[in-house]
Short mmCIF file of N, CA and C in Angstrom, two decimals:
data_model
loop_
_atom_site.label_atom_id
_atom_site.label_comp_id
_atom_site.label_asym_id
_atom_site.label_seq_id
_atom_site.Cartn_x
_atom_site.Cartn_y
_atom_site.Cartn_z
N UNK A 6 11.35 74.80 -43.18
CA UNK A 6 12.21 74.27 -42.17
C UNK A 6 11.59 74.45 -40.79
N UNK A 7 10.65 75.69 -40.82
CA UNK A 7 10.13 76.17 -39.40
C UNK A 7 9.22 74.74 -38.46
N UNK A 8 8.66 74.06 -39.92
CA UNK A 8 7.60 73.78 -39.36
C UNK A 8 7.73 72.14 -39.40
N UNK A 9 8.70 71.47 -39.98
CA UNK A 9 9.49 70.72 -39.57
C UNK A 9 10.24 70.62 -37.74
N UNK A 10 10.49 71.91 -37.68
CA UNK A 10 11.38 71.53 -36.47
C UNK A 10 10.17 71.86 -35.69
N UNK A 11 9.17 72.27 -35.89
CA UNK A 11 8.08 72.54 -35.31
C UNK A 11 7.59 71.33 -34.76
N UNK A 12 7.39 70.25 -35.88
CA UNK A 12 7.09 69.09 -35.73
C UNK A 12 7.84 68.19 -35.17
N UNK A 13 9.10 68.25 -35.13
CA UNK A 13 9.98 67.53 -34.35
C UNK A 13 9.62 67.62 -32.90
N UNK A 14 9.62 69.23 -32.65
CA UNK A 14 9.59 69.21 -31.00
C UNK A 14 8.25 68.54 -30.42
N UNK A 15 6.93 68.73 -31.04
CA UNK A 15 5.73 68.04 -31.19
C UNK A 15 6.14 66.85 -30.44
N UNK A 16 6.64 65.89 -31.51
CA UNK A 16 6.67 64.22 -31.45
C UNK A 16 7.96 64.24 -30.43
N UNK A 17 8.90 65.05 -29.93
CA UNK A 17 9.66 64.71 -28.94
C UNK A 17 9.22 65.08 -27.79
N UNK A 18 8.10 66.16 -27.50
CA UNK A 18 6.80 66.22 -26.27
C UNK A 18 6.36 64.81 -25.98
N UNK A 19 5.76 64.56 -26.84
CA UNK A 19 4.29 63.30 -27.04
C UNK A 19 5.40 62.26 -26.54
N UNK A 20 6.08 61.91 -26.82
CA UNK A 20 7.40 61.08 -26.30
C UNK A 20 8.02 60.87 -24.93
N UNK A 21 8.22 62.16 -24.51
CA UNK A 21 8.54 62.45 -23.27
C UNK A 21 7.39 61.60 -22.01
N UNK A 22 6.23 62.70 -22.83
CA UNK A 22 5.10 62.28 -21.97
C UNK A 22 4.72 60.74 -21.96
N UNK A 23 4.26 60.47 -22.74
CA UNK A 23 4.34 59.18 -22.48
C UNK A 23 5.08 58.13 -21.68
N UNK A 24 6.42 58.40 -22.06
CA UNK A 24 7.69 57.56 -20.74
C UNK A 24 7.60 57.98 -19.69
N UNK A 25 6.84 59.36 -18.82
CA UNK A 25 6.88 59.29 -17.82
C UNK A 25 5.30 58.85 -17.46
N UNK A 26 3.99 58.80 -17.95
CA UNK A 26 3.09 58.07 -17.86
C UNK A 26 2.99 56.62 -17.85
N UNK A 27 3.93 56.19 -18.57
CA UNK A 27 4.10 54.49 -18.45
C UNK A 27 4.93 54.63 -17.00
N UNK A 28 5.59 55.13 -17.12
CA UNK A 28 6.30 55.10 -15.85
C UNK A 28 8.21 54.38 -16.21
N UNK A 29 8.48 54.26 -17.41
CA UNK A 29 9.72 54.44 -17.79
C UNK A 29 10.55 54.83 -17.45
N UNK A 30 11.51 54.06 -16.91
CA UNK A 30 13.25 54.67 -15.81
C UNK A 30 13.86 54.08 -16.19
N UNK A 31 15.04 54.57 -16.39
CA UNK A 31 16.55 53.23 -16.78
C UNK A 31 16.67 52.66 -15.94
N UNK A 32 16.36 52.91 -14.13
CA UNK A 32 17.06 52.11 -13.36
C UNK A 32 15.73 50.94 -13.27
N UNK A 33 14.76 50.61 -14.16
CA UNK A 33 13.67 49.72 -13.75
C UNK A 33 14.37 48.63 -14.07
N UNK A 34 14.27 47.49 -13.40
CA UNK A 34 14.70 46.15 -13.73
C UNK A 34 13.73 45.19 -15.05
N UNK A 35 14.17 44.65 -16.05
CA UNK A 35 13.79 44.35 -17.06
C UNK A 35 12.32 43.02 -16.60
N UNK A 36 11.48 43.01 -16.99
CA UNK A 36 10.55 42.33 -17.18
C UNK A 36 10.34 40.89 -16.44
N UNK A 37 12.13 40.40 -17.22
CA UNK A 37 12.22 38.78 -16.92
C UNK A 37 12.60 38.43 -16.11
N UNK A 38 13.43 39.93 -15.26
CA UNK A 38 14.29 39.83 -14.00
C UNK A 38 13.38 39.53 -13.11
N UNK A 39 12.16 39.98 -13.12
CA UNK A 39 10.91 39.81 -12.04
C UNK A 39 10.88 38.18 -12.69
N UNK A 40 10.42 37.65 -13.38
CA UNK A 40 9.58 36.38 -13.56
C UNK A 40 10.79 35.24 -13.00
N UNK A 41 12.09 35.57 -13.75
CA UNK A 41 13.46 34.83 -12.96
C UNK A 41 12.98 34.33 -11.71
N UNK A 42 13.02 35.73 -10.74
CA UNK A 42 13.16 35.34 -9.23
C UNK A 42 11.69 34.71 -8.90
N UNK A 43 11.13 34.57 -9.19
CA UNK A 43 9.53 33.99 -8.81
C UNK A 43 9.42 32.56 -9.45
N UNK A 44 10.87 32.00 -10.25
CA UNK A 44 10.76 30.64 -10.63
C UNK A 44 12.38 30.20 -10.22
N UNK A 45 12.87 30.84 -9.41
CA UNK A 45 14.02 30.45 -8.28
C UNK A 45 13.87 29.17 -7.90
N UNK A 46 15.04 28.17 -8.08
CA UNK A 46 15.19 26.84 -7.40
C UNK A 46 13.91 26.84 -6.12
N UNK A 47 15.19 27.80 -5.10
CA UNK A 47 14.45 27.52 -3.79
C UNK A 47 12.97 27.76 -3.64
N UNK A 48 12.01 29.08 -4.50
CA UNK A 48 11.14 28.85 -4.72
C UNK A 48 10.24 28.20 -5.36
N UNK A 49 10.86 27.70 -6.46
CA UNK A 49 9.68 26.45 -6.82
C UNK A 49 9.58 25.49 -5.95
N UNK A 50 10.72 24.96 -4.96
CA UNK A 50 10.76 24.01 -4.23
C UNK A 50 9.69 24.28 -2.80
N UNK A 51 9.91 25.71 -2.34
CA UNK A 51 8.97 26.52 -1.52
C UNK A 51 7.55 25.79 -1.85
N UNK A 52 7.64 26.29 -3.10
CA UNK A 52 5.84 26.54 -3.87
C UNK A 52 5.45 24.55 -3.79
N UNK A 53 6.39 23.77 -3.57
CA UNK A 53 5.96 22.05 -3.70
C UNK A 53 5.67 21.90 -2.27
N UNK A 54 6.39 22.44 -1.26
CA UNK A 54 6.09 22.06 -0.25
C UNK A 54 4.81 22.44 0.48
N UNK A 55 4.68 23.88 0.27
CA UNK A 55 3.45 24.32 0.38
C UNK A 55 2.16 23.78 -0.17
N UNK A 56 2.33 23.36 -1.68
CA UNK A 56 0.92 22.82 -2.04
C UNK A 56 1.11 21.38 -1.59
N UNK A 57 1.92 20.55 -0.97
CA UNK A 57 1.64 19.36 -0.66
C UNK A 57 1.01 19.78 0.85
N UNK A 58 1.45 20.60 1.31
CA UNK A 58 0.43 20.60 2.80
C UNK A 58 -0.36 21.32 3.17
N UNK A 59 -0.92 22.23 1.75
CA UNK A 59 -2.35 22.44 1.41
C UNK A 59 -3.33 20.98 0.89
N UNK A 60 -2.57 20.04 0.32
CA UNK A 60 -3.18 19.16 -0.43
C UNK A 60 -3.73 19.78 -1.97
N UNK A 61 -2.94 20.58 -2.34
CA UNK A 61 -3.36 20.89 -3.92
C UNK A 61 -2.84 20.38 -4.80
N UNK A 62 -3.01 18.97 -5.32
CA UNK A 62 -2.97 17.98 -6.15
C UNK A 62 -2.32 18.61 -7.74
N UNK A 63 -3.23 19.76 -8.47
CA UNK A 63 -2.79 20.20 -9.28
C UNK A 63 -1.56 20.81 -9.33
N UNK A 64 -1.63 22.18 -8.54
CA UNK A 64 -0.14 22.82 -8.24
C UNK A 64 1.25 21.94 -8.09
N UNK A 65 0.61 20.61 -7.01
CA UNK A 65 1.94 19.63 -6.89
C UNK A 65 2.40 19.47 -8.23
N UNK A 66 0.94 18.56 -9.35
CA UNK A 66 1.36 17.98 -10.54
C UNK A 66 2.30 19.34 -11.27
N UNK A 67 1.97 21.01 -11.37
CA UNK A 67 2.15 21.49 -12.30
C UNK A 67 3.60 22.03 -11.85
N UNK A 68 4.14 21.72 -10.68
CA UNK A 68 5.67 22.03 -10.30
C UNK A 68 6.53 21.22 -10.90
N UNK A 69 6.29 20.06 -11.67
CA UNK A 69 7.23 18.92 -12.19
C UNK A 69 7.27 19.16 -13.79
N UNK A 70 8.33 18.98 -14.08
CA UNK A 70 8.60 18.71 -15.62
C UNK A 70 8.42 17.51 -16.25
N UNK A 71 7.64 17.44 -17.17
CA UNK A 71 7.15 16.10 -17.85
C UNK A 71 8.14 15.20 -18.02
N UNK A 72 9.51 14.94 -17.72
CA UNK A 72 10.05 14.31 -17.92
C UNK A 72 10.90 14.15 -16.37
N UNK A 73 10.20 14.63 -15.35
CA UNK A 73 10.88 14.38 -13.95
C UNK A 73 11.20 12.77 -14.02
N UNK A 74 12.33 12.86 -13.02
CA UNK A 74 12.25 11.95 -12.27
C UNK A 74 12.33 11.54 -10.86
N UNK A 75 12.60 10.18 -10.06
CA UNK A 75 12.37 10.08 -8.32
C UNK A 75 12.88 9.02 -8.36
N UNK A 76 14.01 8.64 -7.32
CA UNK A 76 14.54 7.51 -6.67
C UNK A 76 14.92 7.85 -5.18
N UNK A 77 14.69 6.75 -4.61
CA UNK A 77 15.26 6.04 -3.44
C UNK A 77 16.72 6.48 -3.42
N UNK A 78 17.60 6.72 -2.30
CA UNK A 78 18.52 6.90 -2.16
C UNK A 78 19.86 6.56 -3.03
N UNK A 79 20.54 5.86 -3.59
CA UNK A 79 21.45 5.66 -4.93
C UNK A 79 20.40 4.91 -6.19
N UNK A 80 19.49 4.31 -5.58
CA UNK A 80 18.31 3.44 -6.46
C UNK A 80 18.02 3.77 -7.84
N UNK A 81 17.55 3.13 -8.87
CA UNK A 81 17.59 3.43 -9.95
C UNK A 81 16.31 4.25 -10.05
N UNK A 82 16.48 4.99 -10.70
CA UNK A 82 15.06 6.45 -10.84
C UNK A 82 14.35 6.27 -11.92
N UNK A 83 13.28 6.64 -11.46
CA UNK A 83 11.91 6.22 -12.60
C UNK A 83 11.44 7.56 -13.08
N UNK A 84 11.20 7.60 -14.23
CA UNK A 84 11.01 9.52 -14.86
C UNK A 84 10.22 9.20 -15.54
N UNK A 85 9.32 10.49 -16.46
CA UNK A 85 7.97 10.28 -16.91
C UNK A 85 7.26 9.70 -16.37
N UNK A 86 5.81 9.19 -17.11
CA UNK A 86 4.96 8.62 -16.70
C UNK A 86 4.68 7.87 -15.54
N UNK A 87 6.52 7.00 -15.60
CA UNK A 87 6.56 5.96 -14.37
C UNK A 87 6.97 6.85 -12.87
N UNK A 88 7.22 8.23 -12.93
CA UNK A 88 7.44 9.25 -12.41
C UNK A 88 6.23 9.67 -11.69
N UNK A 89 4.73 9.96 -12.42
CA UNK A 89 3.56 10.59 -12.09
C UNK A 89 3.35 9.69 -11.73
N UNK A 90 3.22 8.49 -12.06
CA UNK A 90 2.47 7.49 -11.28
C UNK A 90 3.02 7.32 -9.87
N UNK A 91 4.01 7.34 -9.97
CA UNK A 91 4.78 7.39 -8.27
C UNK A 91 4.14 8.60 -7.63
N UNK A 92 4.33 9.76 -8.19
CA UNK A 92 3.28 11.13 -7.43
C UNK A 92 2.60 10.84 -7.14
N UNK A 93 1.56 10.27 -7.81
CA UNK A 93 -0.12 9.96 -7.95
C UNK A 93 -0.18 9.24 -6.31
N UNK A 94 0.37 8.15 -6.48
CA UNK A 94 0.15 6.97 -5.76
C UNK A 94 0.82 7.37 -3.82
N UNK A 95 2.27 7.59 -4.26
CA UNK A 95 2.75 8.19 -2.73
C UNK A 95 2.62 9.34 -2.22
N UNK A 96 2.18 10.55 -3.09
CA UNK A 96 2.13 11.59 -2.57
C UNK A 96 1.00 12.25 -2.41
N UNK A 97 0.14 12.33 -3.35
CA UNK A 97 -0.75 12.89 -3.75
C UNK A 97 -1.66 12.22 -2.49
N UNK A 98 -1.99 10.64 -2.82
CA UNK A 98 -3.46 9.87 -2.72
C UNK A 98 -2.76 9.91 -1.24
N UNK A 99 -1.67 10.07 -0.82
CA UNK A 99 -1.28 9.71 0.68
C UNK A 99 -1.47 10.91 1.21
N UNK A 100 -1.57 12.19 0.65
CA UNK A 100 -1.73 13.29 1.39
C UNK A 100 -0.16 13.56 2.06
N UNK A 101 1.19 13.70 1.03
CA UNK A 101 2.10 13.53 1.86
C UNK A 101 2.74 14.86 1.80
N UNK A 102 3.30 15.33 3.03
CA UNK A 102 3.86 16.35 3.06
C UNK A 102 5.42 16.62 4.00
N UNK A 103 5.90 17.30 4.09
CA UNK A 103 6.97 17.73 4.79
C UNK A 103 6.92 18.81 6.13
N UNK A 104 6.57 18.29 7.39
CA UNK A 104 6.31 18.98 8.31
C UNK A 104 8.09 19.85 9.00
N UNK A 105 8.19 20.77 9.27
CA UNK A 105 9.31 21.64 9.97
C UNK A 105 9.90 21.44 8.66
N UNK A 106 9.62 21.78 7.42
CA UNK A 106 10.75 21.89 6.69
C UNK A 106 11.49 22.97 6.73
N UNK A 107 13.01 22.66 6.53
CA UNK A 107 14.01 23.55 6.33
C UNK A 107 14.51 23.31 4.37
N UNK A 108 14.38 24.51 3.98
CA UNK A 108 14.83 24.28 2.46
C UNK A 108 16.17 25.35 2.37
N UNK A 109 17.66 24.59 1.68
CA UNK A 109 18.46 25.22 1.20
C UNK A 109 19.29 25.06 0.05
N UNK A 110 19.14 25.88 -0.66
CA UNK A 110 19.51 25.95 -2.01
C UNK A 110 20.94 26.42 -2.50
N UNK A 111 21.52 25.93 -2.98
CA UNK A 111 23.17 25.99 -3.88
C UNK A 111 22.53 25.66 -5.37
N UNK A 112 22.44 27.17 -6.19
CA UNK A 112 22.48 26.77 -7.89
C UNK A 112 21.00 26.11 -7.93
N UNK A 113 21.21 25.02 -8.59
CA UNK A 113 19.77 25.09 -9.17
C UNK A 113 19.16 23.49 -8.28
N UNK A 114 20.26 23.00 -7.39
CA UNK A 114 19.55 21.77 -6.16
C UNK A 114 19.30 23.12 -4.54
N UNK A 115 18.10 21.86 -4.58
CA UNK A 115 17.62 22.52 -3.07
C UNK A 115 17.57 21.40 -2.16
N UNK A 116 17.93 21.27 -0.99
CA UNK A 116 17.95 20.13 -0.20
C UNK A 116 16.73 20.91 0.93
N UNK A 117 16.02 19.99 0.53
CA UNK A 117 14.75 20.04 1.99
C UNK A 117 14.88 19.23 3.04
N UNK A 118 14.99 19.13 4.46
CA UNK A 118 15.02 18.61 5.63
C UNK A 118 13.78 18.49 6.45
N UNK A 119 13.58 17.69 7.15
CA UNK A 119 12.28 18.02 8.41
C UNK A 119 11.72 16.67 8.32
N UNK A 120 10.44 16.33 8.99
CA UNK A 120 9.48 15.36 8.84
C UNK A 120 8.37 15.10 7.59
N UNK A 121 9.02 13.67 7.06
CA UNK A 121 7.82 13.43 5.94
C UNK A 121 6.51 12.71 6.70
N UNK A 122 5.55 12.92 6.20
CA UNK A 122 4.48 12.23 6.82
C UNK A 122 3.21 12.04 5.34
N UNK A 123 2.80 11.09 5.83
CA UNK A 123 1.41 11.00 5.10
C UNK A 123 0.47 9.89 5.76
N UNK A 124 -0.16 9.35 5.07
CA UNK A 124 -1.39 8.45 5.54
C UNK A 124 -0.38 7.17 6.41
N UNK A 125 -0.23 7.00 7.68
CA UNK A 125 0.10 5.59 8.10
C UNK A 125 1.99 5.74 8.08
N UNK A 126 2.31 7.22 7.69
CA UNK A 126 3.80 6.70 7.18
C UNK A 126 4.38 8.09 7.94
N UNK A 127 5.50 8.39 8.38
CA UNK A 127 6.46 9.11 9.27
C UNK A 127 7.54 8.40 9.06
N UNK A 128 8.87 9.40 8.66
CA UNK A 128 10.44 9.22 8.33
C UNK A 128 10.53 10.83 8.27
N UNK A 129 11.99 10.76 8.82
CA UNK A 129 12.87 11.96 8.50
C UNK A 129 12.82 12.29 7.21
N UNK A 130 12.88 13.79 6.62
CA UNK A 130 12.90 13.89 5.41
C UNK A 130 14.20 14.22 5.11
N UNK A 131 15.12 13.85 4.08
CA UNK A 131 16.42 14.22 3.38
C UNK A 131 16.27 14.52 1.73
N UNK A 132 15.57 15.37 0.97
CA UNK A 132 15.37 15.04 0.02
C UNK A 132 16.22 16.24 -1.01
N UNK A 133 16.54 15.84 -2.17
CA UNK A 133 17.49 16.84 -3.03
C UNK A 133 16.55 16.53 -4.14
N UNK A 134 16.41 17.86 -4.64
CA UNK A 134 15.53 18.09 -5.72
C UNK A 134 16.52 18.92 -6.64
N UNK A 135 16.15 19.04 -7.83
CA UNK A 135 16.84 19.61 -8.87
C UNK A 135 15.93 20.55 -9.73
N UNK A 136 16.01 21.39 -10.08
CA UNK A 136 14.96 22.45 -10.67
C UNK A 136 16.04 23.11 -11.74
N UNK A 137 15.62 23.01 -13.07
CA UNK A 137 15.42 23.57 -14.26
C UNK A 137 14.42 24.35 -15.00
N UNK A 138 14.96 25.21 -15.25
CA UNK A 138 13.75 26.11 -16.26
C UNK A 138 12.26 26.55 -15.13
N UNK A 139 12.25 26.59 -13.81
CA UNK A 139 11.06 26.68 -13.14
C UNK A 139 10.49 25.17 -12.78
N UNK A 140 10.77 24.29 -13.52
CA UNK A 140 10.25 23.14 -12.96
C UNK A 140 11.35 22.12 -12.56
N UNK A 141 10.54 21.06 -11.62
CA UNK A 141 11.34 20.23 -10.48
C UNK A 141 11.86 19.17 -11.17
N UNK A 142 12.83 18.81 -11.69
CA UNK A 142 13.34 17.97 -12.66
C UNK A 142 13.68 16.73 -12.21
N UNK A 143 14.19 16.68 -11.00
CA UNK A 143 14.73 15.37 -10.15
C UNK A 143 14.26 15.29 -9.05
N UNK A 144 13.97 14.30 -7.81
CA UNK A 144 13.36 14.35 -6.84
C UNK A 144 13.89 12.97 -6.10
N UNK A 145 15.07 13.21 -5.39
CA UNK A 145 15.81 12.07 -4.79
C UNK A 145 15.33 11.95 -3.38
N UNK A 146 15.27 10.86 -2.64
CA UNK A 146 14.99 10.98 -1.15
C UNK A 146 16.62 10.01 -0.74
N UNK A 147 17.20 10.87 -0.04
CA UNK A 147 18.36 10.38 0.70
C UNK A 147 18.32 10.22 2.54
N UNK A 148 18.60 9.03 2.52
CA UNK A 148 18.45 8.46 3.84
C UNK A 148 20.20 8.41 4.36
#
């Protein structure tokens, strides 16, 4: 029996130690709670505006969900493919971005404000985006 409980206290040492070498606390916030807030509406929307006025083409493409879509103010909206190709063509190749943006978020839409600009083109920006799962799902421009 001695050497049993002998062994118990052993493996409840080695135990101990370890959780405080990993660094193990109840009050640590779980894993996903970190990755959650770093794929926040308002931040993915953050993270689009920024790489459009870096001009980082990829990052733009990899903020959208393969099945986004984009319309014109009540206009009928074009998603997928017919979606990227609209990126490709107005945003990307135009270098277009959102100057003084203001971004505010309710739930999972973010409404961005300020100046759109790109190659030859300037308008107020009004735009409501929709973000699911980390990526930008809808992409309306309201005038």
């Amino acid at each position: 029996m001695r050497n049993i409980n002998a062994s118990f206290h052993r493996i409840f040492a080695i135990l101990v130690v370890l959780g405080l070498t990993l660094g193990v606390q109840a009050d640590d916030p779980p894993p996903a709670a970190d990755a959650a807030s770093s794929t926040s509406p308002e931040k993915v929307v953050s993270s689009l505006i920024d790489a459009m006025a870096a001009q980082e083409a990829e990052k733009i493409r990899a903020l959208f969900s393969e099945d986004a879509s984009q319309a014109y103010g009540e206009g009928r909206a074009k998603a997928g493919q017919a979606f990227f190709r609209w990126l490709e063509s107005d945003i990307i190749r135009r270098d277009g971005r959102v100057e003084g943006a203001e971004i505010n978020a309710d739930g999972r839409e973010v409404v961005v404000t300020g100046t759109y600009r790109s190659r030859g083109y300037s308008s107020v920006a009004n735009f409501l985006f929709t973000v699911d799962d980390g990526k930008i799902t809808s992409w309306r421009m309201r005038y």
